[in-house]
Short mmCIF file of C-alpha atoms in Angstrom, two decimals:
data_model
loop_
_atom_site.label_atom_id
_atom_site.label_comp_id
_atom_site.label_asym_id
_atom_site.label_seq_id
_atom_site.Cartn_x
_atom_site.Cartn_y
_atom_site.Cartn_z
CA MET A 388 -18.80 -3.06 -9.06
CA GLU A 389 -22.02 -4.13 -7.96
CA VAL A 390 -22.92 -7.76 -7.95
CA ARG A 391 -20.55 -10.36 -6.91
CA GLU A 392 -22.27 -13.71 -8.13
CA PRO A 393 -22.27 -16.69 -5.61
CA ALA A 394 -21.60 -19.04 -8.37
CA VAL A 395 -18.18 -20.04 -9.55
CA ALA A 396 -17.63 -18.39 -13.06
CA TYR A 397 -16.05 -21.46 -14.65
CA GLY A 398 -16.32 -25.33 -14.62
CA LYS A 399 -13.40 -25.70 -13.07
CA GLN A 400 -13.58 -25.96 -9.06
CA LYS A 401 -10.38 -24.43 -8.01
CA PHE A 402 -8.00 -22.04 -9.75
CA THR A 403 -4.37 -20.76 -8.81
CA ILE A 404 -3.60 -17.25 -8.41
CA GLU A 405 -1.50 -17.95 -11.79
CA GLU A 406 -4.28 -19.09 -13.77
CA TYR A 407 -6.77 -16.28 -12.25
CA LEU A 408 -4.20 -13.80 -13.36
CA ALA A 409 -3.77 -15.14 -16.72
CA MET A 410 -7.80 -15.49 -17.31
CA GLU A 411 -8.08 -11.81 -15.85
CA GLU A 412 -5.74 -10.21 -18.21
CA ALA A 413 -7.76 -11.53 -21.27
CA ALA A 414 -11.21 -11.02 -19.77
CA THR A 415 -13.76 -8.46 -20.86
CA GLU A 416 -15.55 -8.72 -17.69
CA LYS A 417 -13.86 -8.21 -14.07
CA HIS A 418 -14.11 -11.30 -11.47
CA GLU A 419 -13.11 -11.82 -8.19
CA TYR A 420 -10.76 -14.14 -6.81
CA TYR A 421 -10.77 -15.69 -3.10
CA LYS A 422 -9.27 -19.17 -2.07
CA GLY A 423 -9.31 -20.80 -5.49
CA GLN A 424 -12.71 -19.75 -6.75
CA ILE A 425 -13.53 -17.07 -9.34
CA PHE A 426 -16.76 -15.01 -9.08
CA ALA A 427 -18.06 -12.73 -12.08
CA MET A 428 -18.80 -9.14 -11.40
CA SER A 429 -21.54 -7.16 -13.06
CA GLY A 430 -22.27 -3.66 -13.61
CA PRO A 431 -23.55 -1.08 -11.51
CA LYS A 432 -26.75 1.08 -11.90
CA VAL A 433 -26.84 4.54 -12.61
CA PRO A 434 -27.09 6.02 -8.94
CA HIS A 435 -23.93 3.70 -8.12
CA ILE A 436 -22.03 5.37 -11.04
CA THR A 437 -22.94 8.63 -10.50
CA ILE A 438 -22.11 8.44 -6.55
CA ALA A 439 -18.66 6.90 -7.56
CA GLY A 440 -18.07 9.48 -10.24
CA ASN A 441 -19.11 12.21 -7.64
CA LEU A 442 -16.73 11.18 -5.22
CA PHE A 443 -13.64 10.48 -7.40
CA THR A 444 -14.22 13.76 -8.84
CA GLU A 445 -13.93 15.88 -5.39
CA LEU A 446 -10.85 13.31 -4.21
CA GLY A 447 -9.25 13.96 -7.45
CA ILE A 448 -9.48 18.01 -6.87
CA LYS A 449 -8.52 17.78 -3.21
CA LEU A 450 -5.82 15.42 -3.65
CA LYS A 451 -4.12 16.94 -6.72
CA GLY A 452 -0.07 17.46 -6.49
CA LYS A 453 -0.44 15.59 -2.78
CA LYS A 454 1.16 12.35 -1.49
CA CYS A 455 -2.25 10.38 -1.80
CA ARG A 456 -4.08 9.48 -4.94
CA PRO A 457 -7.55 8.19 -5.78
CA TYR A 458 -8.16 5.23 -7.93
CA GLY A 459 -11.53 3.99 -9.52
CA SER A 460 -12.92 0.61 -9.85
CA ASP A 461 -10.21 -0.54 -12.63
CA MET A 462 -7.74 -0.72 -9.81
CA ARG A 463 -7.35 -4.30 -8.66
CA ILE A 464 -6.07 -4.78 -5.08
CA HIS A 465 -4.97 -7.98 -3.78
CA ILE A 466 -4.78 -8.90 -0.23
CA GLU A 467 -1.75 -11.45 0.38
CA ALA A 468 -2.78 -12.61 3.81
CA ASN A 469 -6.15 -14.01 2.57
CA THR A 470 -5.84 -14.36 -1.25
CA LEU A 471 -8.66 -12.16 -2.31
CA PHE A 472 -8.33 -10.34 -5.64
CA THR A 473 -10.80 -7.43 -6.01
CA TYR A 474 -12.29 -3.95 -7.71
CA PRO A 475 -13.19 -1.52 -5.14
CA ASP A 476 -15.39 1.28 -6.16
CA ILE A 477 -12.64 3.88 -5.19
CA SER A 478 -9.15 3.25 -3.51
CA ILE A 479 -6.93 6.04 -2.18
CA ILE A 480 -3.15 5.15 -2.17
CA CYS A 481 -0.64 7.18 -0.35
CA GLY A 482 2.82 7.13 -1.58
CA GLU A 483 4.05 4.81 -4.38
CA PRO A 484 1.59 1.95 -5.28
CA GLU A 485 3.27 -1.29 -3.95
CA THR A 486 2.36 -4.58 -6.30
CA LEU A 487 2.44 -8.09 -6.21
CA ASN A 488 5.95 -9.01 -7.50
CA ASN A 489 6.31 -5.56 -8.93
CA ASP A 490 3.78 -6.57 -11.47
CA ASN A 491 2.43 -3.00 -11.69
CA TRP A 492 -1.12 -4.49 -11.79
CA ASN A 493 -2.30 -5.87 -8.34
CA VAL A 494 -2.13 -3.10 -5.91
CA LEU A 495 -1.15 -4.35 -2.23
CA ASN A 496 -1.37 -0.90 0.12
CA PRO A 497 -4.13 1.08 -0.06
CA ALA A 498 -4.95 3.44 2.84
CA VAL A 499 -8.85 3.99 2.23
CA ILE A 500 -11.49 1.95 0.55
CA ILE A 501 -14.69 3.06 -0.75
CA GLU A 502 -17.61 0.91 -1.74
CA ILE A 503 -20.62 2.12 -3.16
CA LEU A 504 -23.60 -0.06 -1.70
CA SER A 505 -26.46 -1.66 -3.60
CA PRO A 506 -29.27 -4.06 -2.63
CA SER A 507 -27.49 -7.02 -3.86
CA THR A 508 -23.78 -6.34 -2.29
CA LYS A 509 -24.48 -4.48 0.77
CA ASN A 510 -24.58 -7.22 3.05
CA TYR A 511 -21.47 -8.83 1.60
CA ASP A 512 -19.44 -5.39 1.77
CA ARG A 513 -20.57 -4.52 5.43
CA GLY A 514 -19.92 -8.00 6.45
CA GLU A 515 -17.31 -10.68 5.00
CA LYS A 516 -15.78 -7.91 2.63
CA PHE A 517 -15.18 -5.88 5.50
CA LYS A 518 -13.51 -8.76 7.24
CA LEU A 519 -11.00 -9.80 4.28
CA TYR A 520 -10.35 -5.82 3.84
CA ARG A 521 -9.00 -5.80 7.36
CA ASP A 522 -6.17 -8.06 6.68
CA ILE A 523 -4.72 -5.19 4.45
CA PRO A 524 -1.69 -3.95 6.70
CA THR A 525 -2.10 -0.35 5.49
CA LEU A 526 -5.97 0.28 5.43
CA LYS A 527 -6.94 2.99 7.64
CA GLU A 528 -10.30 3.61 6.76
CA TYR A 529 -13.12 1.98 5.06
CA ILE A 530 -16.24 4.15 3.71
CA LEU A 531 -19.74 2.51 2.78
CA VAL A 532 -21.88 4.73 0.79
CA ASP A 533 -25.51 3.76 0.09
CA SER A 534 -26.82 4.35 -3.31
CA GLU A 535 -30.76 4.45 -2.06
CA SER A 536 -30.52 6.55 0.54
CA MET A 537 -28.37 9.74 2.02
CA HIS A 538 -26.19 7.23 4.35
CA ILE A 539 -22.48 6.88 4.83
CA GLU A 540 -20.73 4.84 7.34
CA ILE A 541 -16.85 5.08 7.90
CA PHE A 542 -15.01 2.70 9.81
CA ARG A 543 -11.42 3.94 10.80
CA LEU A 544 -8.75 2.33 13.11
CA ASN A 545 -8.38 4.36 16.03
CA LYS A 546 -5.17 5.14 18.06
CA ILE A 547 -5.12 1.26 19.66
CA ASN A 548 -6.04 -0.39 16.17
CA HIS A 549 -9.67 -0.87 17.01
CA TRP A 550 -12.29 -0.19 14.18
CA GLU A 551 -14.74 2.64 15.24
CA LEU A 552 -17.75 3.39 13.33
CA GLU A 553 -18.95 7.02 12.31
CA GLU A 554 -22.30 7.59 10.33
CA TYR A 555 -23.43 10.63 8.17
CA ASN A 556 -27.20 10.99 7.08
CA SER A 557 -27.74 14.76 6.21
CA VAL A 558 -27.28 16.93 3.14
CA GLU A 559 -25.73 19.40 5.64
CA GLU A 560 -22.83 17.06 6.85
CA MET A 561 -19.34 16.66 5.82
CA LEU A 562 -17.73 13.44 5.39
CA TYR A 563 -14.29 13.57 7.04
CA ILE A 564 -11.75 11.21 5.77
CA LYS A 565 -9.04 11.46 8.41
CA THR A 566 -6.16 9.76 6.55
CA ILE A 567 -6.09 12.32 3.97
CA ASN A 568 -7.49 15.12 6.16
CA GLU A 569 -9.97 16.42 3.83
CA ASN A 570 -13.83 17.07 3.96
CA ILE A 571 -16.54 16.20 1.22
CA SER A 572 -20.00 17.52 1.69
CA LEU A 573 -22.93 14.76 1.49
CA ALA A 574 -24.34 17.55 -1.02
CA ASP A 575 -21.44 17.31 -3.51
CA ILE A 576 -21.59 13.30 -2.79
CA TYR A 577 -25.16 12.77 -3.81
CA VAL A 578 -25.48 15.68 -6.46
CA ASP A 579 -27.83 14.36 -9.42
CA VAL A 580 -28.61 11.23 -7.53
CA LYS A 581 -32.19 10.15 -7.38
CA LEU A 582 -32.60 8.59 -3.83
CA GLU A 583 -35.43 5.81 -3.85
CA ARG A 584 -35.87 6.72 0.18
#
């Protein structure tokens, strides 16, 4: 999703996780939850949706029949260490999804998270959100895909558990996702996307 509004979505100041989950089950829009506050999320623009669709399609083809599987933005991820509930643009789960209290809804074990950046979310996705995502014990790679220019950043855990950055900027390059040992060309990721710069 594209926008994380800074205002609390409802009049009450603090909500329990149980209240949030009950409200989200009945909601027609998606909301993030963090430390008692609920944040409304709005829909993304065409370039964002196109990139997400391109990437999801490529991942689906490459991972068909394998132990890792991609999921779209309807998959809600929960981080128990910091209370965040959120909907990444794409997540990759290896093995069986583990969920909160086996509820088959709030996934705890993504190996890769991909966010498509937009002007309104890029600072949050690069900063505070990445900090929160790093509390996921199973997370190995975090990928940020710019929707305005051909630019991808991939953060991956190295052998000593430090996050390293690798960047891609050219149509000739291949994005390498180490967790699944697959390459995806930037040409395929950005196909049919009208870039602003």
